[in-house]
Amino acid sequence: MKKILLATTMLAGFAGAASAEMALSGSAVMGVGGNGNDTYSLMETYVTFTGTGTTDGGLEFGLSSTIGTYETNDDFYNDGTTVYISGAFGKLSMGSVGEADDVAGLPDIGGIGGLGVDNIAEVDNGDSLGWAHNVNYTYTAGAFTASASANIDTDGVYAVGGKYTFGDYYVGLGFGADDNDYEHTTSLYAGGTMGAVSVKAMYSSYNYYGMGDYTSNAYGLYGAYTTGALTISAEVAANDYTSDASFGLGAAYDLGGGATVTGGIASINGGDLKWEAGVSMSF
Amino acid sequence: MKKILLATTMLAGFAGAASAEMALSGSAVMGVGGNGNDTYSLMETYVTFTGTGTTDGGLEFGLSSTIGTYETNDDFYNDGTTVYISGAFGKLSMGSVGEADDVAGLPDIGGIGGLGVDNIAEVDNGDSLGWAHNVNYTYTAGAFTASASANIDTDGVYAVGGKYTFGDYYVGLGFGADDNDYEHTTSLYAGGTMGAVSVKAMYSSYNYYGMGDYTSNAYGLYGAYTTGALTISAEVAANDYTSDASFGLGAAYDLGGGATVTGGIASINGGDLKWEAGVSMSF
Amino acid sequence: MKKILLATTMLAGFAGAASAEMALSGSAVMGVGGNGNDTYSLMETYVTFTGTGTTDGGLEFGLSSTIGTYETNDDFYNDGTTVYISGAFGKLSMGSVGEADDVAGLPDIGGIGGLGVDNIAEVDNGDSLGWAHNVNYTYTAGAFTASASANIDTDGVYAVGGKYTFGDYYVGLGFGADDNDYEHTTSLYAGGTMGAVSVKAMYSSYNYYGMGDYTSNAYGLYGAYTTGALTISAEVAANDYTSDASFGLGAAYDLGGGATVTGGIASINGGDLKWEAGVSMSF
């Protein structure tokens, strides 16, 4: 839940011209996890600073910075910072931006640290492919959204993506290229909501063009069923790098007020059964 | 003084269901200290992010993260992060939690960086004993509070404690054990307030069970007298690791509005006289 | 634009005694720069925590900490923290304070990362001379402001400065000394505003007293012209360490609401032409 700090001008009667604002929000998870015979504690906490403003001409601009504050070695984790400006021309973002071919990535199972089922399907697209991108341009026209992103400081690192939404359903297509064009990934996405059930699916095909060139495919399917405060989720994912598919089952119960009891079990790449359970909170 | 950021729902008339909130607070000290013939500047600053929420069923949850922002090497200090959920069952915390045998530790002398008289008495209990704890469970029934804490990821690291309050007085008992049970500390606490005078005392006995096993005792006594805005404090502490007792004398004058002029002098383990003086602030 | 977080006491009707407050503000720049044939992306983001309070006797106190949140290596940059207390006696600050001989330093050209024309003129005064200072005392009497600063923990590191303001004009004089007195810098400053035009000038003379002692001079002149939302700026600076003077031209267009389109070109020490352009934002 995001808080808006009142600007001094607002205190004086909400009068005057447009003014920029800073807001503070946060989230936390606490719980326990296991991997085979090992068990371990889980805790993550994040504080987010959000700046938003509007120019006299109606352009919107802002920044968002998130600090991971749970590091135990007296340190912090920079969980991502972006700056943007948007208007009729679309939205231009810089920093730790979304990569344009990650049109509709899958949720993970577990809800605490995450068990990583989604990573199996996303092994070659979006953030997983090569260099991080630092600029993203997104344009929305009705039901169609198109994006392009790149590492503006590294030649040949870019991605494009498009998403079409019809009613409660969507389809999407993404293409990403790594440095020197020796790696490409094409991704397909589809999903939708039918009453209490929602489904998200993706498929990607990665091509390596260097010596010993090869192709590797990955896919994932996520489904969730919600009844009252309870949501049950299931996910299956596989890629050509391992012989075993990965599976996960999760459950989350919304306690209201920003807190959720959540957990799950998963088998990743045929390894030991992993599990986690706990509470997630948003402020 | 802690500030509450207004939730957007509150702006709309304080209507609607329970919602989580983030608050921002801070503190600072500035001054000068000395140790024998050396003098040095003192400055510490902290910013704290506090998230609080209530579930529909009345459970409370939250996070607290504090950043030490005064590091001069372009860095920050993570001064502690905890997450909790509490209700009729008690309060369960994770992160940099209090250790359960530290039932009623002593204040320090000085008020700026702290001269460390309390550390002499607390040499073997609470944080000072072995591994840091990362989970704490506390249950309060009327005048009695019981706590248990542990390092959930390290076998044999735990502590328990109990505190009983009667009128303006309290007594407490703590027990802490380190990894593999080769170290134990038992601590006793007592204190109270009689008009303008408050007193806090503690005694601990540490046992090492390895080769060349031994026992070491430590104690401390803190007293303070308040008249108007002025508080005078005195502390004495000793342990079996050094031959000399440690002493300290302090004074603090509350300027109002969150600022206090404070300082003290101390002799630690028979070493050179240490002193510090300055201003502490809370926001 | 700085936000004030409401204290809980204020929510209860703005009643009660003076109380300290924390505020959150921020800024960001995004854009592109170049140096000869190279081009690169530019982004910086900052979040600032400001604590302010007033004692019952009318002294003011506070802290300010700024985090640079744009580091991409999962890290943050401590962009400066100060603590102060002020009253009729003046203002005493500790931390990353201003150095007293930097009476009226020059603005830079560009407005995104800054092209560094001002650094040529400021090569030997203020922050650029030797050790960082950590205490500053400033006293203002009418149109005259006097400051002294030092590194309280290092002998012989100090600076003094004075500034006199008359109408829309000012003149200033600064003197800084480095460790062991082997380096001195004397600085002169003047500037003012005449309608749409503002001018700032500085000159410094540095003396090295060690083996092979020498003197080096530096100067800079900055001018800006504002018409409506547009400000055009020009700067020239030179020092005796290089044979070529440095030049810069800049332009900024205020979009309102805290956002400005800004950019510039510069030649530094006779090197390749540098440029930058983008948007700066304040929240």
JSON list of N, CA and C in Angstrom, two decimals, chain A residues 20 56 144 179-180 198 216 230 246:
[
{"chain": "A", "resi": 20, "resn": "ALA", "atom": "N", "xyz": [5.59, 18.26, -7.59]},
{"chain": "A", "resi": 20, "resn": "ALA", "atom": "CA", "xyz": [6.07, 16.89, -7.50]},
{"chain": "A", "resi": 20, "resn": "ALA", "atom": "C", "xyz": [6.01, 16.41, -6.05]},
{"chain": "A", "resi": 56, "resn": "ASP", "atom": "N", "xyz": [3.66, 21.48, -16.42]},
{"chain": "A", "resi": 56, "resn": "ASP", "atom": "CA", "xyz": [2.55, 22.37, -16.75]},
{"chain": "A", "resi": 56, "resn": "ASP", "atom": "C", "xyz": [1.84, 21.91, -18.02]},
{"chain": "A", "resi": 144, "resn": "PHE", "atom": "N", "xyz": [-3.32, -2.37, -27.68]},
{"chain": "A", "resi": 144, "resn": "PHE", "atom": "CA", "xyz": [-2.00, -2.82, -28.10]},
{"chain": "A", "resi": 144, "resn": "PHE", "atom": "C", "xyz": [-0.91, -2.03, -27.41]},
{"chain": "A", "resi": 179, "resn": "ASP", "atom": "N", "xyz": [24.70, -9.07, -27.06]},
{"chain": "A", "resi": 179, "resn": "ASP", "atom": "CA", "xyz": [25.89, -8.41, -27.59]},
{"chain": "A", "resi": 179, "resn": "ASP", "atom": "C", "xyz": [26.40, -9.12, -28.85]},
{"chain": "A", "resi": 180, "resn": "ASN", "atom": "N", "xyz": [26.72, -8.32, -29.90]},
{"chain": "A", "resi": 180, "resn": "ASN", "atom": "CA", "xyz": [27.28, -8.84, -31.15]},
{"chain": "A", "resi": 180, "resn": "ASN", "atom": "C", "xyz": [26.34, -9.78, -31.89]},
{"chain": "A", "resi": 198, "resn": "SER", "atom": "N", "xyz": [-7.30, -18.08, -13.39]},
{"chain": "A", "resi": 198, "resn": "SER", "atom": "CA", "xyz": [-6.44, -17.31, -14.30]},
{"chain": "A", "resi": 198, "resn": "SER", "atom": "C", "xyz": [-5.29, -18.20, -14.76]},
{"chain": "A", "resi": 216, "resn": "SER", "atom": "N", "xyz": [17.78, -23.75, -28.06]},
{"chain": "A", "resi": 216, "resn": "SER", "atom": "CA", "xyz": [17.24, -24.31, -26.83]},
{"chain": "A", "resi": 216, "resn": "SER", "atom": "C", "xyz": [15.87, -23.70, -26.57]},
{"chain": "A", "resi": 230, "resn": "LEU", "atom": "N", "xyz": [-8.71, -17.22, -0.39]},
{"chain": "A", "resi": 230, "resn": "LEU", "atom": "CA", "xyz": [-7.72, -18.27, -0.70]},
{"chain": "A", "resi": 230, "resn": "LEU", "atom": "C", "xyz": [-7.43, -18.34, -2.19]},
{"chain": "A", "resi": 246, "resn": "SER", "atom": "N", "xyz": [10.06, -29.11, -14.17]},
{"chain": "A", "resi": 246, "resn": "SER", "atom": "CA", "xyz": [9.94, -28.56, -12.82]},
{"chain": "A", "resi": 246, "resn": "SER", "atom": "C", "xyz": [8.47, -28.29, -12.53]}
]
